[in-house]
Short mmCIF file of C-alpha atoms in Angstrom, two decimals:
data_model
loop_
_atom_site.label_atom_id
_atom_site.label_comp_id
_atom_site.label_asym_id
_atom_site.label_seq_id
_atom_site.Cartn_x
_atom_site.Cartn_y
_atom_site.Cartn_z
CA ALA A 16 140.88 7.34 18.60
CA THR A 17 140.33 3.94 20.19
CA ASN A 18 137.24 3.22 18.10
CA GLU A 19 137.31 5.77 15.27
CA PHE A 20 139.82 8.03 13.56
CA ILE A 21 140.47 10.28 10.55
CA ASN A 22 141.42 7.83 7.83
CA LYS A 23 141.97 10.13 4.83
CA VAL A 24 142.03 13.85 3.98
CA VAL A 25 142.04 15.08 0.37
CA PHE A 26 142.42 18.83 -0.21
CA ASN A 27 143.78 20.23 -3.46
CA THR A 28 147.11 18.38 -3.96
CA ILE A 29 147.04 16.86 -0.46
CA SER A 30 145.89 13.23 -0.47
CA ASN A 31 146.80 11.75 2.90
CA THR A 32 145.70 8.31 4.10
CA SER A 33 146.88 8.44 7.69
CA GLY A 34 145.02 5.71 9.55
CA ASN A 35 144.85 5.75 13.33
CA ASN A 36 147.28 8.21 14.97
CA GLY A 37 146.08 7.80 18.54
CA GLY A 38 144.02 10.99 18.62
CA TYR A 39 146.32 13.61 17.04
CA ALA A 40 148.74 13.92 14.12
CA ASP A 41 150.76 16.96 12.98
CA PHE A 42 151.32 16.76 9.20
CA THR A 43 152.24 20.45 8.77
CA ALA A 44 155.83 19.61 7.85
CA THR A 45 155.02 16.88 5.32
CA GLN A 46 151.57 17.63 3.89
CA SER A 47 151.11 21.08 2.33
CA THR A 48 149.31 22.59 -0.66
CA THR A 49 149.10 25.94 -2.43
CA VAL A 50 145.67 27.38 -3.24
CA LEU A 51 144.61 30.49 -5.11
CA LYS A 52 142.90 33.25 -3.17
CA GLY A 53 139.31 33.91 -4.22
CA VAL A 54 138.52 30.32 -5.26
CA THR A 55 136.52 27.54 -3.61
CA VAL A 56 138.35 24.25 -3.12
CA PRO A 57 136.68 20.93 -2.19
CA ILE A 58 137.89 18.89 0.77
CA THR A 59 137.04 15.18 1.06
CA LEU A 60 137.06 13.61 4.53
CA THR A 61 136.94 9.87 5.23
CA PRO A 62 136.51 8.28 8.67
CA GLY A 63 137.97 4.96 9.76
CA PHE A 64 136.90 2.51 12.48
CA THR A 65 138.56 -0.28 14.39
CA SER A 66 135.17 -2.03 14.58
CA GLY A 67 131.60 -1.08 13.79
CA SER A 68 130.82 2.45 12.56
CA ALA A 69 129.04 5.63 13.64
CA THR A 70 127.98 9.10 12.56
CA GLU A 71 130.93 11.46 12.78
CA TYR A 72 130.91 15.27 13.01
CA TRP A 73 133.63 17.18 11.15
CA LYS A 74 134.90 20.75 11.37
CA VAL A 75 137.84 22.39 9.60
CA TRP A 76 139.67 25.60 10.54
CA VAL A 77 142.37 27.57 8.66
CA ASP A 78 144.45 30.39 10.19
CA TRP A 79 143.97 32.70 7.19
CA ASN A 80 145.58 35.77 8.79
CA TYR A 81 148.60 33.88 10.19
CA ASP A 82 148.20 35.14 13.73
CA GLY A 83 148.58 31.75 15.41
CA ASP A 84 144.96 31.09 16.29
CA TRP A 85 141.58 30.28 14.72
CA ASN A 86 139.60 32.94 16.57
CA ASP A 87 138.97 35.29 13.64
CA ALA A 88 135.85 35.54 11.49
CA GLY A 89 135.82 33.07 8.61
CA GLU A 90 138.50 30.76 10.02
CA MET A 91 136.04 27.93 10.75
CA VAL A 92 135.82 27.08 7.06
CA CYS A 93 133.43 24.11 6.81
CA SER A 94 131.52 21.46 8.75
CA GLY A 95 129.58 18.32 7.93
CA THR A 96 128.84 14.75 8.94
CA THR A 97 129.65 11.26 7.70
CA SER A 98 127.76 8.01 8.16
CA GLY A 99 129.79 4.84 8.45
CA THR A 100 132.93 4.75 6.31
CA THR A 101 131.42 6.86 3.49
CA ALA A 102 133.40 10.03 2.78
CA THR A 103 131.93 13.51 2.66
CA THR A 104 133.04 16.32 0.36
CA LEU A 105 132.77 19.88 1.69
CA SER A 106 133.89 23.23 0.23
CA ILE A 107 136.48 25.69 1.51
CA ALA A 108 136.35 29.26 0.17
CA VAL A 109 139.83 30.81 0.16
CA PRO A 110 139.43 34.49 1.10
CA THR A 111 141.11 37.19 -0.95
CA THR A 112 142.42 38.60 2.33
CA ALA A 113 144.40 35.45 3.24
CA VAL A 114 148.06 36.09 4.04
CA SER A 115 150.28 35.02 1.12
CA GLY A 116 153.55 33.15 1.16
CA TYR A 117 153.39 31.60 4.65
CA GLY A 118 152.34 28.19 5.88
CA LEU A 119 148.83 28.60 7.30
CA ARG A 120 147.77 25.85 9.70
CA MET A 121 144.64 23.91 8.76
CA ARG A 122 143.06 21.84 11.51
CA VAL A 123 140.65 18.98 10.82
CA ILE A 124 138.60 17.62 13.73
CA MET A 125 136.40 14.52 13.59
CA ARG A 126 134.27 13.86 16.68
CA ARG A 127 131.48 11.47 17.55
CA ASN A 128 128.07 12.68 18.82
CA ALA A 129 128.62 16.42 18.33
CA TYR A 130 130.74 19.01 16.54
CA ALA A 131 133.88 20.21 18.29
CA ALA A 132 132.99 23.63 19.67
CA ASP A 133 136.58 24.86 19.81
CA PRO A 134 139.62 24.03 17.64
CA VAL A 135 141.99 23.80 20.62
CA ALA A 136 139.61 22.20 23.13
CA ALA A 137 137.86 19.67 20.94
CA GLY A 138 136.61 17.55 23.84
CA THR A 139 137.67 15.51 26.84
CA THR A 140 139.88 12.44 26.87
CA THR A 141 136.75 10.27 27.03
CA ASP A 142 135.38 11.65 23.74
CA LYS A 143 135.93 9.69 20.56
CA GLY A 144 137.55 11.03 17.39
CA GLU A 145 140.76 12.53 16.10
CA VAL A 146 142.53 15.79 15.15
CA GLU A 147 144.95 16.37 12.26
CA ASP A 148 146.89 19.48 11.18
CA TYR A 149 148.05 20.42 7.66
CA THR A 150 149.71 23.37 5.91
CA VAL A 151 147.93 25.62 3.39
CA ILE A 152 149.72 28.33 1.39
CA ALA A 153 147.59 31.08 -0.19
CA SER A 154 148.99 32.50 -3.42
CA GLY A 155 147.79 35.04 -5.95
CA SER A 156 144.15 35.33 -6.91
CA ALA A 157 141.83 33.89 -9.51
CA LYS A 158 139.96 35.91 -12.09
CA THR A 159 137.60 34.95 -14.90
CA ASN A 160 137.97 37.08 -18.01
CA GLY A 161 134.71 38.83 -18.87
CA GLY A 162 132.74 37.09 -21.60
CA SER A 163 134.97 34.01 -21.70
CA ASN A 164 135.46 30.77 -19.83
CA ILE A 165 139.23 31.17 -19.48
CA VAL A 166 140.33 31.17 -15.84
CA THR A 167 143.67 32.88 -15.26
CA SER A 168 145.78 32.88 -12.11
CA PHE A 169 147.77 35.95 -11.16
CA GLY A 170 150.78 35.68 -8.87
CA THR A 171 151.53 37.88 -5.90
CA ASN A 172 153.77 39.98 -8.14
CA GLU A 173 154.70 40.30 -11.80
CA ASN A 174 158.17 38.86 -11.20
CA GLU A 175 157.06 35.33 -10.32
CA ALA A 176 158.86 32.64 -12.32
CA ILE A 177 155.55 31.59 -13.91
CA SER A 178 152.46 33.78 -14.16
CA ALA A 179 149.27 34.41 -16.13
CA VAL A 180 148.42 30.70 -16.29
CA SER A 181 145.18 29.89 -18.11
CA ILE A 182 143.49 26.75 -19.41
CA TYR A 183 140.76 26.58 -22.03
CA PRO A 184 138.22 25.52 -23.05
CA ASN A 185 136.73 25.01 -19.63
CA PRO A 186 134.43 23.04 -19.48
CA VAL A 187 135.90 20.60 -21.98
CA SER A 188 133.95 17.94 -23.86
CA ALA A 189 134.48 14.32 -22.78
CA SER A 190 135.24 13.49 -26.43
CA GLN A 191 138.05 16.06 -26.56
CA GLN A 192 141.48 14.61 -25.83
CA GLU A 193 143.35 17.86 -25.21
CA ILE A 194 143.17 21.21 -23.46
CA ASN A 195 145.10 24.43 -24.12
CA LEU A 196 147.55 25.84 -21.60
CA ASN A 197 148.86 29.44 -21.65
CA TYR A 198 151.45 30.92 -19.29
CA THR A 199 154.30 33.42 -19.06
CA LEU A 200 157.83 32.58 -17.87
CA GLN A 201 160.55 34.87 -16.58
CA HIS A 202 163.20 32.68 -18.28
CA ASN A 203 163.61 29.45 -20.24
CA GLY A 204 162.95 26.14 -18.52
CA ASP A 205 160.93 22.94 -18.25
CA VAL A 206 157.27 23.12 -17.26
CA GLN A 207 155.59 20.04 -15.80
CA VAL A 208 151.86 19.46 -16.12
CA ALA A 209 149.93 16.77 -14.21
CA VAL A 210 146.24 15.84 -14.25
CA TYR A 211 144.69 14.55 -11.01
CA THR A 212 141.30 13.45 -9.77
CA LEU A 213 139.88 15.53 -6.92
CA ASN A 214 140.85 12.63 -4.65
CA GLY A 215 144.49 13.19 -5.57
CA ASP A 216 144.94 10.22 -7.92
CA LEU A 217 147.50 10.98 -10.64
CA LEU A 218 146.07 10.38 -14.14
CA SER A 219 148.74 11.74 -16.50
CA THR A 220 151.90 13.84 -16.71
CA GLN A 221 153.51 15.85 -19.48
CA GLU A 222 156.56 18.12 -19.73
CA PHE A 223 157.22 21.07 -22.03
CA LYS A 224 160.46 22.88 -22.85
CA ALA A 225 159.32 26.49 -22.63
CA SER A 226 160.84 29.85 -23.43
CA GLU A 227 161.00 33.20 -21.68
CA GLY A 228 157.80 35.16 -22.27
CA GLU A 229 154.37 33.89 -23.27
CA ASN A 230 153.91 30.19 -24.08
CA ASN A 231 151.04 28.10 -25.41
CA ASN A 232 151.01 24.30 -25.15
CA THR A 233 148.51 21.57 -25.93
CA VAL A 234 148.07 19.21 -22.97
CA ASN A 235 147.04 15.67 -23.91
CA LEU A 236 144.24 14.41 -21.69
CA PRO A 237 143.61 10.80 -20.72
CA THR A 238 140.12 9.39 -21.26
CA LEU A 239 138.07 11.21 -18.63
CA ALA A 240 134.55 10.67 -17.38
CA ALA A 241 132.29 13.66 -16.80
CA GLY A 242 133.25 15.51 -13.64
CA MET A 243 135.80 17.91 -12.16
CA TYR A 244 139.59 17.44 -12.24
CA ASN A 245 142.75 19.23 -11.12
CA ILE A 246 145.54 20.26 -13.48
CA VAL A 247 148.79 21.14 -11.68
CA VAL A 248 151.34 23.32 -13.50
CA SER A 249 154.86 23.33 -12.01
CA PHE A 250 157.90 25.45 -12.85
CA GLU A 251 160.96 25.45 -10.59
CA ASN A 252 159.60 25.92 -7.05
CA VAL A 253 156.25 27.36 -8.15
CA LYS A 254 153.22 25.09 -8.38
CA GLN A 255 149.73 26.21 -9.42
CA THR A 256 146.56 24.11 -9.30
CA HIS A 257 143.58 24.78 -11.56
CA LYS A 258 140.28 23.02 -11.82
CA PHE A 259 138.57 22.06 -15.05
CA ILE A 260 135.27 20.39 -15.83
CA VAL A 261 134.64 17.56 -18.27
CA ARG A 262 131.14 17.37 -19.76
#
């Protein structure tokens, strides 16, 4: 990483500006995110340079089956290039077969001149670039109700503290200052809702005192430009991220 390095990784609720780590950094203990199985999540990758700039080649792997390697089909999840310091946004499809409830290692490799052919032998010590590791947790699955635009998340079992989360309308009009939130709780408690950009910038927060059973709240939205955003719903130690579109 003498000349170039991974400067920033944004994936779901991860937004990590790491700078130069000398070639490798392990963020698995400090940078983790929970994603729904069956959805596609964008990842934004930004290179950094000590001087000048170059075309960089990126690859990302996730150990979906939690067997300690990235040798299985579908575990090289995306690849792409960047030019200069301009970021690239790629897409990662979370398989429905991903192991739930465990920290799955995600490896990001940036390399000059060519893609890394192997996630554990990215190149020689004379190659330029960097490697970073993160933690991904796969939870539940996403389903769109037939004939509607309500997207509901279903937990790994019916006894989760919060389940059946849905937001609507989706897409929402740019002139509309609110969005509806439905969910079911196993017991009374406080539910936190936060709106983020896809780059992980926090735009607004709101908290609701909710009751056991089904709840419906109106989430106030900040002024939003057209585009895609994340809404993160948290209850106790459960956090769910949903995407919504503003038109």
